[in-house]
Amino acid sequence: MNPELTTRTSKFLSLVLRHQPETAHITLDTAGWVSVEDLLAGCSKARRTLSRTDLEHIVATNAKKRFEFSADGTRIRASQGHSVEVDLNYESKEPPPILYHGTATRFLESIQVQGLLKMQRHHVHLSAETKMTMQVGARHGKPVLLTIQAADMHQAGHTFYLSTNGVWLVEHVPASFIRFS
Ligand code: HQG
């Protein structure tokens, strides 16, 4: 698969495994899984034919590790980022003392009032590193890095989850736990 087709197919997989499974004529189970066989057949039907080898290549090389196979390799799902109702069954986990969130300067005023909201997603996404996080912010405008006092939040009773691909997930970050400078 050439890089351009890999990216295009990866975007299509994000669409069907997170948002619109019906586009590839599949349904996801309650934890977001679909059998690889059904996915490949559905992609074919949607005129996006790909082989099991292509799929393995995409899962292995995806920069953000967006997709995962089940332990026995027969099923696949997106590791996070869904808009369809799924319960990924992540166990809650104690976060590191500090986490980061990348956003755009134009959102700051509102975030100072409301804290971080999950918007269209199931959770607010936080990260333990800063470089990729700035890039996430840059998707929305002039990027700015917010520092989240995660240990304090955890101590105050907020539940944190860690996705398989290393994204920290929470329901809401109140403004009082955000350092803006
Ligand atoms: C902002 C990508 C105003 C929030 C990335 C963000 C990430 C507020 C935007 C993952 C707000 C939502 C997630 C408030 C939050 N007022 N704006 N009160 N609270 N916001 O895309 O974190 O490619 O839903 O700061 O790499 O940017 O999908 O979230 O700017 O990991 O795999 O509202 O998506 O990964 O934007 O990105 P998003 P995000 P994938």
JSON list of C-alpha atoms and ligand atoms in Angstrom, two decimals:
[
{"chain": "A", "resi": 1, "resn": "MET", "atom": "CA", "xyz": [0.00, 0.00, 0.00]},
{"chain": "A", "resi": 2, "resn": "ASN", "atom": "CA", "xyz": [1.40, 3.43, -0.87]},
{"chain": "A", "resi": 3, "resn": "PRO", "atom": "CA", "xyz": [1.43, 6.07, 1.91]},
{"chain": "A", "resi": 4, "resn": "GLU", "atom": "CA", "xyz": [-1.37, 8.09, 0.36]},
{"chain": "A", "resi": 5, "resn": "LEU", "atom": "CA", "xyz": [-3.70, 5.09, 0.10]},
{"chain": "A", "resi": 6, "resn": "THR", "atom": "CA", "xyz": [-2.73, 4.01, 3.63]},
{"chain": "A", "resi": 7, "resn": "THR", "atom": "CA", "xyz": [-3.77, 7.43, 4.99]},
{"chain": "A", "resi": 8, "resn": "ARG", "atom": "CA", "xyz": [-7.01, 7.45, 3.01]},
{"chain": "A", "resi": 9, "resn": "THR", "atom": "CA", "xyz": [-7.90, 3.93, 4.15]},
{"chain": "A", "resi": 10, "resn": "SER", "atom": "CA", "xyz": [-6.99, 4.76, 7.73]},
{"chain": "A", "resi": 11, "resn": "LYS", "atom": "CA", "xyz": [-9.36, 7.74, 7.66]},
{"chain": "A", "resi": 12, "resn": "PHE", "atom": "CA", "xyz": [-12.10, 5.52, 6.26]},
{"chain": "A", "resi": 13, "resn": "LEU", "atom": "CA", "xyz": [-11.49, 3.01, 9.07]},
{"chain": "A", "resi": 14, "resn": "SER", "atom": "CA", "xyz": [-11.72, 5.83, 11.66]},
{"chain": "A", "resi": 15, "resn": "LEU", "atom": "CA", "xyz": [-15.05, 6.80, 10.13]},
{"chain": "A", "resi": 16, "resn": "VAL", "atom": "CA", "xyz": [-16.53, 3.30, 10.26]},
{"chain": "A", "resi": 17, "resn": "LEU", "atom": "CA", "xyz": [-15.01, 2.12, 13.55]},
{"chain": "A", "resi": 18, "resn": "ARG", "atom": "CA", "xyz": [-15.78, 5.35, 15.46]},
{"chain": "A", "resi": 19, "resn": "HIS", "atom": "CA", "xyz": [-18.66, 7.16, 13.83]},
{"chain": "A", "resi": 20, "resn": "GLN", "atom": "CA", "xyz": [-20.58, 5.53, 10.99]},
{"chain": "A", "resi": 21, "resn": "PRO", "atom": "CA", "xyz": [-20.23, 1.73, 10.89]},
{"chain": "A", "resi": 22, "resn": "GLU", "atom": "CA", "xyz": [-23.14, 1.58, 8.44]},
{"chain": "A", "resi": 23, "resn": "THR", "atom": "CA", "xyz": [-20.93, 3.17, 5.77]},
{"chain": "A", "resi": 24, "resn": "ALA", "atom": "CA", "xyz": [-19.12, -0.18, 5.59]},
{"chain": "A", "resi": 25, "resn": "HIS", "atom": "CA", "xyz": [-22.30, -2.21, 6.20]},
{"chain": "A", "resi": 26, "resn": "ILE", "atom": "CA", "xyz": [-21.16, -3.37, 9.65]},
{"chain": "A", "resi": 27, "resn": "THR", "atom": "CA", "xyz": [-22.34, -3.06, 13.24]},
{"chain": "A", "resi": 28, "resn": "LEU", "atom": "CA", "xyz": [-20.10, -2.74, 16.29]},
{"chain": "A", "resi": 29, "resn": "ASP", "atom": "CA", "xyz": [-20.68, -4.69, 19.48]},
{"chain": "A", "resi": 30, "resn": "THR", "atom": "CA", "xyz": [-21.15, -2.87, 22.78]},
{"chain": "A", "resi": 31, "resn": "ALA", "atom": "CA", "xyz": [-17.38, -2.61, 23.31]},
{"chain": "A", "resi": 32, "resn": "GLY", "atom": "CA", "xyz": [-16.73, -1.32, 19.78]},
{"chain": "A", "resi": 33, "resn": "TRP", "atom": "CA", "xyz": [-15.50, -4.60, 18.25]},
{"chain": "A", "resi": 34, "resn": "VAL", "atom": "CA", "xyz": [-16.33, -6.02, 14.82]},
{"chain": "A", "resi": 35, "resn": "SER", "atom": "CA", "xyz": [-15.01, -9.24, 13.33]},
{"chain": "A", "resi": 36, "resn": "VAL", "atom": "CA", "xyz": [-12.17, -8.67, 10.87]},
{"chain": "A", "resi": 37, "resn": "GLU", "atom": "CA", "xyz": [-13.97, -10.89, 8.39]},
{"chain": "A", "resi": 38, "resn": "ASP", "atom": "CA", "xyz": [-17.13, -8.74, 8.51]},
{"chain": "A", "resi": 39, "resn": "LEU", "atom": "CA", "xyz": [-15.10, -5.54, 8.26]},
{"chain": "A", "resi": 40, "resn": "LEU", "atom": "CA", "xyz": [-13.19, -6.70, 5.18]},
{"chain": "A", "resi": 41, "resn": "ALA", "atom": "CA", "xyz": [-16.40, -7.94, 3.52]},
{"chain": "A", "resi": 42, "resn": "GLY", "atom": "CA", "xyz": [-18.14, -4.65, 4.38]},
{"chain": "A", "resi": 43, "resn": "CYS", "atom": "CA", "xyz": [-15.27, -2.55, 3.02]},
{"chain": "A", "resi": 44, "resn": "SER", "atom": "CA", "xyz": [-15.43, -4.52, -0.21]},
{"chain": "A", "resi": 45, "resn": "LYS", "atom": "CA", "xyz": [-19.15, -3.84, -0.48]},
{"chain": "A", "resi": 46, "resn": "ALA", "atom": "CA", "xyz": [-18.43, -0.15, 0.07]},
{"chain": "A", "resi": 47, "resn": "ARG", "atom": "CA", "xyz": [-15.88, -0.32, -2.79]},
{"chain": "A", "resi": 48, "resn": "ARG", "atom": "CA", "xyz": [-12.96, 0.14, -0.43]},
{"chain": "A", "resi": 49, "resn": "THR", "atom": "CA", "xyz": [-11.49, -3.32, -0.84]},
{"chain": "A", "resi": 50, "resn": "LEU", "atom": "CA", "xyz": [-8.51, -4.09, 1.37]},
{"chain": "A", "resi": 51, "resn": "SER", "atom": "CA", "xyz": [-6.74, -7.28, 2.37]},
{"chain": "A", "resi": 52, "resn": "ARG", "atom": "CA", "xyz": [-6.03, -8.63, 5.82]},
{"chain": "A", "resi": 53, "resn": "THR", "atom": "CA", "xyz": [-2.36, -7.76, 5.18]},
{"chain": "A", "resi": 54, "resn": "ASP", "atom": "CA", "xyz": [-3.28, -4.14, 4.33]},
{"chain": "A", "resi": 55, "resn": "LEU", "atom": "CA", "xyz": [-5.32, -3.95, 7.52]},
{"chain": "A", "resi": 56, "resn": "GLU", "atom": "CA", "xyz": [-2.44, -5.32, 9.62]},
{"chain": "A", "resi": 57, "resn": "HIS", "atom": "CA", "xyz": [-0.12, -2.77, 8.01]},
{"chain": "A", "resi": 58, "resn": "ILE", "atom": "CA", "xyz": [-2.45, 0.11, 8.90]},
{"chain": "A", "resi": 59, "resn": "VAL", "atom": "CA", "xyz": [-2.95, -1.05, 12.49]},
{"chain": "A", "resi": 60, "resn": "ALA", "atom": "CA", "xyz": [0.80, -1.49, 13.00]},
{"chain": "A", "resi": 61, "resn": "THR", "atom": "CA", "xyz": [1.97, 1.75, 11.36]},
{"chain": "A", "resi": 62, "resn": "ASN", "atom": "CA", "xyz": [-0.75, 4.18, 12.43]},
{"chain": "A", "resi": 63, "resn": "ALA", "atom": "CA", "xyz": [1.09, 7.03, 14.15]},
{"chain": "A", "resi": 64, "resn": "LYS", "atom": "CA", "xyz": [-1.48, 7.36, 16.91]},
{"chain": "A", "resi": 65, "resn": "LYS", "atom": "CA", "xyz": [-2.18, 3.62, 17.21]},
{"chain": "A", "resi": 66, "resn": "ARG", "atom": "CA", "xyz": [-5.85, 4.34, 16.62]},
{"chain": "A", "resi": 67, "resn": "PHE", "atom": "CA", "xyz": [-6.90, 0.71, 16.03]},
{"chain": "A", "resi": 68, "resn": "GLU", "atom": "CA", "xyz": [-6.35, -2.55, 17.87]},
{"chain": "A", "resi": 69, "resn": "PHE", "atom": "CA", "xyz": [-6.91, -6.26, 17.21]},
{"chain": "A", "resi": 70, "resn": "SER", "atom": "CA", "xyz": [-8.37, -8.54, 19.87]},
{"chain": "A", "resi": 71, "resn": "ALA", "atom": "CA", "xyz": [-5.86, -10.88, 21.50]},
{"chain": "A", "resi": 72, "resn": "ASP", "atom": "CA", "xyz": [-6.81, -13.72, 19.12]},
{"chain": "A", "resi": 73, "resn": "GLY", "atom": "CA", "xyz": [-6.65, -11.43, 16.08]},
{"chain": "A", "resi": 74, "resn": "THR", "atom": "CA", "xyz": [-10.20, -12.15, 14.92]},
{"chain": "A", "resi": 75, "resn": "ARG", "atom": "CA", "xyz": [-11.73, -8.79, 15.88]},
{"chain": "A", "resi": 76, "resn": "ILE", "atom": "CA", "xyz": [-10.77, -5.12, 15.52]},
{"chain": "A", "resi": 77, "resn": "ARG", "atom": "CA", "xyz": [-11.86, -1.81, 17.09]},
{"chain": "A", "resi": 78, "resn": "ALA", "atom": "CA", "xyz": [-10.83, 1.83, 17.45]},
{"chain": "A", "resi": 79, "resn": "SER", "atom": "CA", "xyz": [-9.01, 2.36, 20.77]},
{"chain": "A", "resi": 80, "resn": "GLN", "atom": "CA", "xyz": [-10.84, 5.63, 21.48]},
{"chain": "A", "resi": 81, "resn": "GLY", "atom": "CA", "xyz": [-12.42, 8.63, 19.77]},
{"chain": "A", "resi": 82, "resn": "HIS", "atom": "CA", "xyz": [-15.91, 7.21, 19.13]},
{"chain": "A", "resi": 83, "resn": "SER", "atom": "CA", "xyz": [-19.05, 9.24, 18.65]},
{"chain": "A", "resi": 84, "resn": "VAL", "atom": "CA", "xyz": [-21.27, 6.11, 18.53]},
{"chain": "A", "resi": 85, "resn": "GLU", "atom": "CA", "xyz": [-22.31, 4.77, 21.92]},
{"chain": "A", "resi": 86, "resn": "VAL", "atom": "CA", "xyz": [-19.72, 2.20, 23.08]},
{"chain": "A", "resi": 87, "resn": "ASP", "atom": "CA", "xyz": [-18.34, 1.08, 26.40]},
{"chain": "A", "resi": 88, "resn": "LEU", "atom": "CA", "xyz": [-14.65, 0.35, 25.86]},
{"chain": "A", "resi": 89, "resn": "ASN", "atom": "CA", "xyz": [-14.38, -1.21, 29.33]},
{"chain": "A", "resi": 90, "resn": "TYR", "atom": "CA", "xyz": [-11.22, 0.63, 30.28]},
{"chain": "A", "resi": 91, "resn": "GLU", "atom": "CA", "xyz": [-10.34, 0.27, 33.92]},
{"chain": "A", "resi": 92, "resn": "SER", "atom": "CA", "xyz": [-9.88, 3.44, 35.90]},
{"chain": "A", "resi": 93, "resn": "LYS", "atom": "CA", "xyz": [-6.28, 4.25, 36.65]},
{"chain": "A", "resi": 94, "resn": "GLU", "atom": "CA", "xyz": [-4.32, 6.67, 38.82]},
{"chain": "A", "resi": 95, "resn": "PRO", "atom": "CA", "xyz": [-2.87, 9.39, 36.56]},
{"chain": "A", "resi": 96, "resn": "PRO", "atom": "CA", "xyz": [0.62, 10.91, 36.76]},
{"chain": "A", "resi": 97, "resn": "PRO", "atom": "CA", "xyz": [0.77, 14.19, 38.75]},
{"chain": "A", "resi": 98, "resn": "ILE", "atom": "CA", "xyz": [0.56, 16.36, 35.63]},
{"chain": "A", "resi": 99, "resn": "LEU", "atom": "CA", "xyz": [-1.14, 15.84, 32.27]},
{"chain": "A", "resi": 100, "resn": "TYR", "atom": "CA", "xyz": [-1.48, 18.18, 29.29]},
{"chain": "A", "resi": 101, "resn": "HIS", "atom": "CA", "xyz": [-4.21, 19.31, 26.91]},
{"chain": "A", "resi": 102, "resn": "GLY", "atom": "CA", "xyz": [-3.56, 21.13, 23.63]},
{"chain": "A", "resi": 103, "resn": "THR", "atom": "CA", "xyz": [-6.15, 23.62, 22.53]},
{"chain": "A", "resi": 104, "resn": "ALA", "atom": "CA", "xyz": [-6.42, 26.89, 20.56]},
{"chain": "A", "resi": 105, "resn": "THR", "atom": "CA", "xyz": [-6.14, 30.38, 22.06]},
{"chain": "A", "resi": 106, "resn": "ARG", "atom": "CA", "xyz": [-9.62, 31.27, 20.77]},
{"chain": "A", "resi": 107, "resn": "PHE", "atom": "CA", "xyz": [-11.15, 28.74, 23.22]},
{"chain": "A", "resi": 108, "resn": "LEU", "atom": "CA", "xyz": [-9.33, 30.00, 26.31]},
{"chain": "A", "resi": 109, "resn": "GLU", "atom": "CA", "xyz": [-11.93, 32.44, 27.54]},
{"chain": "A", "resi": 110, "resn": "SER", "atom": "CA", "xyz": [-14.64, 29.82, 27.47]},
{"chain": "A", "resi": 111, "resn": "ILE", "atom": "CA", "xyz": [-12.38, 27.15, 29.05]},
{"chain": "A", "resi": 112, "resn": "GLN", "atom": "CA", "xyz": [-11.57, 29.54, 31.89]},
{"chain": "A", "resi": 113, "resn": "VAL", "atom": "CA", "xyz": [-15.28, 29.65, 32.69]},
{"chain": "A", "resi": 114, "resn": "GLN", "atom": "CA", "xyz": [-16.46, 26.09, 31.90]},
{"chain": "A", "resi": 115, "resn": "GLY", "atom": "CA", "xyz": [-13.29, 24.06, 32.28]},
{"chain": "A", "resi": 116, "resn": "LEU", "atom": "CA", "xyz": [-12.58, 21.46, 29.59]},
{"chain": "A", "resi": 117, "resn": "LEU", "atom": "CA", "xyz": [-15.72, 19.87, 28.16]},
{"chain": "A", "resi": 118, "resn": "LYS", "atom": "CA", "xyz": [-15.81, 16.68, 26.11]},
{"chain": "A", "resi": 119, "resn": "MET", "atom": "CA", "xyz": [-17.71, 18.38, 23.26]},
{"chain": "A", "resi": 120, "resn": "GLN", "atom": "CA", "xyz": [-18.63, 15.77, 20.57]},
{"chain": "A", "resi": 121, "resn": "ARG", "atom": "CA", "xyz": [-16.44, 13.03, 22.07]},
{"chain": "A", "resi": 122, "resn": "HIS", "atom": "CA", "xyz": [-17.04, 10.65, 24.97]},
{"chain": "A", "resi": 123, "resn": "HIS", "atom": "CA", "xyz": [-14.29, 12.14, 27.10]},
{"chain": "A", "resi": 124, "resn": "VAL", "atom": "CA", "xyz": [-11.85, 15.02, 27.40]},
{"chain": "A", "resi": 125, "resn": "HIS", "atom": "CA", "xyz": [-8.52, 13.79, 25.97]},
{"chain": "A", "resi": 126, "resn": "LEU", "atom": "CA", "xyz": [-5.35, 14.43, 27.99]},
{"chain": "A", "resi": 127, "resn": "SER", "atom": "CA", "xyz": [-1.76, 13.42, 27.36]},
{"chain": "A", "resi": 128, "resn": "ALA", "atom": "CA", "xyz": [1.41, 12.83, 29.33]},
{"chain": "A", "resi": 129, "resn": "GLU", "atom": "CA", "xyz": [3.57, 14.39, 26.62]},
{"chain": "A", "resi": 130, "resn": "THR", "atom": "CA", "xyz": [3.67, 17.87, 25.13]},
{"chain": "A", "resi": 131, "resn": "LYS", "atom": "CA", "xyz": [4.84, 17.66, 21.50]},
{"chain": "A", "resi": 132, "resn": "MET", "atom": "CA", "xyz": [1.93, 15.75, 19.98]},
{"chain": "A", "resi": 133, "resn": "THR", "atom": "CA", "xyz": [-0.37, 17.68, 22.33]},
{"chain": "A", "resi": 134, "resn": "MET", "atom": "CA", "xyz": [0.66, 21.01, 20.75]},
{"chain": "A", "resi": 135, "resn": "GLN", "atom": "CA", "xyz": [-0.12, 19.49, 17.34]},
{"chain": "A", "resi": 136, "resn": "VAL", "atom": "CA", "xyz": [-3.57, 18.50, 18.61]},
{"chain": "A", "resi": 137, "resn": "GLY", "atom": "CA", "xyz": [-4.12, 22.15, 19.64]},
{"chain": "A", "resi": 138, "resn": "ALA", "atom": "CA", "xyz": [-2.85, 23.42, 16.29]},
{"chain": "A", "resi": 139, "resn": "ARG", "atom": "CA", "xyz": [-5.72, 21.56, 14.55]},
{"chain": "A", "resi": 140, "resn": "HIS", "atom": "CA", "xyz": [-8.03, 24.22, 16.01]},
{"chain": "A", "resi": 141, "resn": "GLY", "atom": "CA", "xyz": [-6.00, 27.44, 15.61]},
{"chain": "A", "resi": 142, "resn": "LYS", "atom": "CA", "xyz": [-3.08, 29.06, 17.38]},
{"chain": "A", "resi": 143, "resn": "PRO", "atom": "CA", "xyz": [-2.00, 26.27, 19.76]},
{"chain": "A", "resi": 144, "resn": "VAL", "atom": "CA", "xyz": [-1.68, 26.64, 23.50]},
{"chain": "A", "resi": 145, "resn": "LEU", "atom": "CA", "xyz": [-0.72, 24.03, 26.05]},
{"chain": "A", "resi": 146, "resn": "LEU", "atom": "CA", "xyz": [-2.77, 23.70, 29.24]},
{"chain": "A", "resi": 147, "resn": "THR", "atom": "CA", "xyz": [-1.30, 21.98, 32.28]},
{"chain": "A", "resi": 148, "resn": "ILE", "atom": "CA", "xyz": [-3.75, 19.79, 34.17]},
{"chain": "A", "resi": 149, "resn": "GLN", "atom": "CA", "xyz": [-3.23, 19.05, 37.85]},
{"chain": "A", "resi": 150, "resn": "ALA", "atom": "CA", "xyz": [-4.20, 15.44, 37.40]},
{"chain": "A", "resi": 151, "resn": "ALA", "atom": "CA", "xyz": [-3.13, 14.07, 40.80]},
{"chain": "A", "resi": 152, "resn": "ASP", "atom": "CA", "xyz": [-5.15, 16.79, 42.57]},
{"chain": "A", "resi": 153, "resn": "MET", "atom": "CA", "xyz": [-8.16, 16.03, 40.37]},
{"chain": "A", "resi": 154, "resn": "HIS", "atom": "CA", "xyz": [-7.84, 12.32, 41.09]},
{"chain": "A", "resi": 155, "resn": "GLN", "atom": "CA", "xyz": [-7.62, 13.02, 44.79]},
{"chain": "A", "resi": 156, "resn": "ALA", "atom": "CA", "xyz": [-10.77, 15.14, 44.52]},
{"chain": "A", "resi": 157, "resn": "GLY", "atom": "CA", "xyz": [-12.61, 12.07, 43.16]},
{"chain": "A", "resi": 158, "resn": "HIS", "atom": "CA", "xyz": [-12.38, 12.43, 39.38]},
{"chain": "A", "resi": 159, "resn": "THR", "atom": "CA", "xyz": [-12.00, 9.12, 37.52]},
{"chain": "A", "resi": 160, "resn": "PHE", "atom": "CA", "xyz": [-9.25, 8.73, 34.92]},
{"chain": "A", "resi": 161, "resn": "TYR", "atom": "CA", "xyz": [-9.01, 6.05, 32.23]},
{"chain": "A", "resi": 162, "resn": "LEU", "atom": "CA", "xyz": [-5.99, 5.20, 30.07]},
{"chain": "A", "resi": 163, "resn": "SER", "atom": "CA", "xyz": [-6.80, 4.02, 26.54]},
{"chain": "A", "resi": 164, "resn": "THR", "atom": "CA", "xyz": [-4.81, 1.25, 24.90]},
{"chain": "A", "resi": 165, "resn": "ASN", "atom": "CA", "xyz": [-3.05, 3.87, 22.77]},
{"chain": "A", "resi": 166, "resn": "GLY", "atom": "CA", "xyz": [-1.96, 6.00, 25.71]},
{"chain": "A", "resi": 167, "resn": "VAL", "atom": "CA", "xyz": [-4.65, 8.70, 25.80]},
{"chain": "A", "resi": 168, "resn": "TRP", "atom": "CA", "xyz": [-5.87, 9.74, 29.27]},
{"chain": "A", "resi": 169, "resn": "LEU", "atom": "CA", "xyz": [-9.64, 10.15, 29.37]},
{"chain": "A", "resi": 170, "resn": "VAL", "atom": "CA", "xyz": [-11.83, 12.08, 31.83]},
{"chain": "A", "resi": 171, "resn": "GLU", "atom": "CA", "xyz": [-15.43, 13.32, 31.89]},
{"chain": "A", "resi": 172, "resn": "HIS", "atom": "CA", "xyz": [-14.64, 16.97, 32.60]},
{"chain": "A", "resi": 173, "resn": "VAL", "atom": "CA", "xyz": [-11.75, 19.11, 33.83]},
{"chain": "A", "resi": 174, "resn": "PRO", "atom": "CA", "xyz": [-12.96, 21.91, 36.10]},
{"chain": "A", "resi": 175, "resn": "ALA", "atom": "CA", "xyz": [-11.15, 25.20, 35.49]},
{"chain": "A", "resi": 176, "resn": "SER", "atom": "CA", "xyz": [-9.71, 25.14, 39.01]},
{"chain": "A", "resi": 177, "resn": "PHE", "atom": "CA", "xyz": [-7.42, 22.21, 38.01]},
{"chain": "A", "resi": 178, "resn": "ILE", "atom": "CA", "xyz": [-6.07, 23.95, 34.89]},
{"chain": "A", "resi": 179, "resn": "ARG", "atom": "CA", "xyz": [-2.90, 26.05, 34.80]},
{"chain": "A", "resi": 180, "resn": "PHE", "atom": "CA", "xyz": [-3.26, 28.50, 31.94]},
{"chain": "A", "resi": 181, "resn": "SER", "atom": "CA", "xyz": [0.32, 29.77, 31.77]},
{"chain": "B", "resi": 1, "resn": "HQG", "atom": "C1", "xyz": [-12.03, 22.48, 23.08]},
{"chain": "B", "resi": 1, "resn": "HQG", "atom": "C2", "xyz": [-7.37, 13.56, 17.78]},
{"chain": "B", "resi": 1, "resn": "HQG", "atom": "C3", "xyz": [-14.37, 25.96, 24.35]},
{"chain": "B", "resi": 1, "resn": "HQG", "atom": "C4", "xyz": [-10.89, 21.52, 23.26]},
{"chain": "B", "resi": 1, "resn": "HQG", "atom": "C5", "xyz": [-6.28, 14.25, 18.56]},
{"chain": "B", "resi": 1, "resn": "HQG", "atom": "C6", "xyz": [-10.63, 21.13, 21.81]},
{"chain": "B", "resi": 1, "resn": "HQG", "atom": "C7", "xyz": [-6.68, 14.03, 19.99]},
{"chain": "B", "resi": 1, "resn": "HQG", "atom": "C8", "xyz": [-13.47, 23.88, 24.56]},
{"chain": "B", "resi": 1, "resn": "HQG", "atom": "C9", "xyz": [-12.02, 21.19, 21.18]},
{"chain": "B", "resi": 1, "resn": "HQG", "atom": "C10", "xyz": [-8.15, 13.75, 19.96]},
{"chain": "B", "resi": 1, "resn": "HQG", "atom": "C11", "xyz": [-13.99, 23.74, 25.86]},
{"chain": "B", "resi": 1, "resn": "HQG", "atom": "C12", "xyz": [-12.61, 19.81, 20.97]},
{"chain": "B", "resi": 1, "resn": "HQG", "atom": "C13", "xyz": [-8.93, 14.78, 20.72]},
{"chain": "B", "resi": 1, "resn": "HQG", "atom": "C14", "xyz": [-14.74, 24.82, 26.37]},
{"chain": "B", "resi": 1, "resn": "HQG", "atom": "C15", "xyz": [-12.90, 21.95, 25.42]},
{"chain": "B", "resi": 1, "resn": "HQG", "atom": "N1", "xyz": [-14.91, 25.90, 25.59]},
{"chain": "B", "resi": 1, "resn": "HQG", "atom": "N2", "xyz": [-13.65, 24.98, 23.81]},
{"chain": "B", "resi": 1, "resn": "HQG", "atom": "N3", "xyz": [-15.28, 24.79, 27.60]},
{"chain": "B", "resi": 1, "resn": "HQG", "atom": "N4", "xyz": [-13.64, 22.54, 26.36]},
{"chain": "B", "resi": 1, "resn": "HQG", "atom": "N5", "xyz": [-12.77, 22.75, 24.33]},
{"chain": "B", "resi": 1, "resn": "HQG", "atom": "O1", "xyz": [-11.23, 17.36, 18.45]},
{"chain": "B", "resi": 1, "resn": "HQG", "atom": "O2", "xyz": [-8.76, 17.27, 22.37]},
{"chain": "B", "resi": 1, "resn": "HQG", "atom": "O3", "xyz": [-7.14, 12.03, 15.19]},
{"chain": "B", "resi": 1, "resn": "HQG", "atom": "O4", "xyz": [-13.07, 16.98, 20.16]},
{"chain": "B", "resi": 1, "resn": "HQG", "atom": "O5", "xyz": [-9.78, 22.14, 23.87]},
{"chain": "B", "resi": 1, "resn": "HQG", "atom": "O6", "xyz": [-5.03, 13.74, 18.28]},
{"chain": "B", "resi": 1, "resn": "HQG", "atom": "O7", "xyz": [-8.69, 18.51, 20.12]},
{"chain": "B", "resi": 1, "resn": "HQG", "atom": "O8", "xyz": [-9.22, 11.60, 16.49]},
{"chain": "B", "resi": 1, "resn": "HQG", "atom": "O9", "xyz": [-10.75, 17.26, 20.93]},
{"chain": "B", "resi": 1, "resn": "HQG", "atom": "O10", "xyz": [-9.80, 22.07, 21.20]},
{"chain": "B", "resi": 1, "resn": "HQG", "atom": "O11", "xyz": [-6.03, 12.95, 20.61]},
{"chain": "B", "resi": 1, "resn": "HQG", "atom": "O12", "xyz": [-7.28, 10.04, 16.68]},
{"chain": "B", "resi": 1, "resn": "HQG", "atom": "O13", "xyz": [-12.85, 21.89, 22.12]},
{"chain": "B", "resi": 1, "resn": "HQG", "atom": "O14", "xyz": [-8.50, 13.77, 18.58]},
{"chain": "B", "resi": 1, "resn": "HQG", "atom": "O15", "xyz": [-7.11, 12.22, 17.64]},
{"chain": "B", "resi": 1, "resn": "HQG", "atom": "O16", "xyz": [-11.93, 19.22, 19.89]},
{"chain": "B", "resi": 1, "resn": "HQG", "atom": "O17", "xyz": [-8.69, 16.08, 20.18]},
{"chain": "B", "resi": 1, "resn": "HQG", "atom": "P1", "xyz": [-11.80, 17.64, 19.77]},
{"chain": "B", "resi": 1, "resn": "HQG", "atom": "P2", "xyz": [-9.16, 17.36, 20.94]},
{"chain": "B", "resi": 1, "resn": "HQG", "atom": "P3", "xyz": [-7.74, 11.43, 16.41]}
]
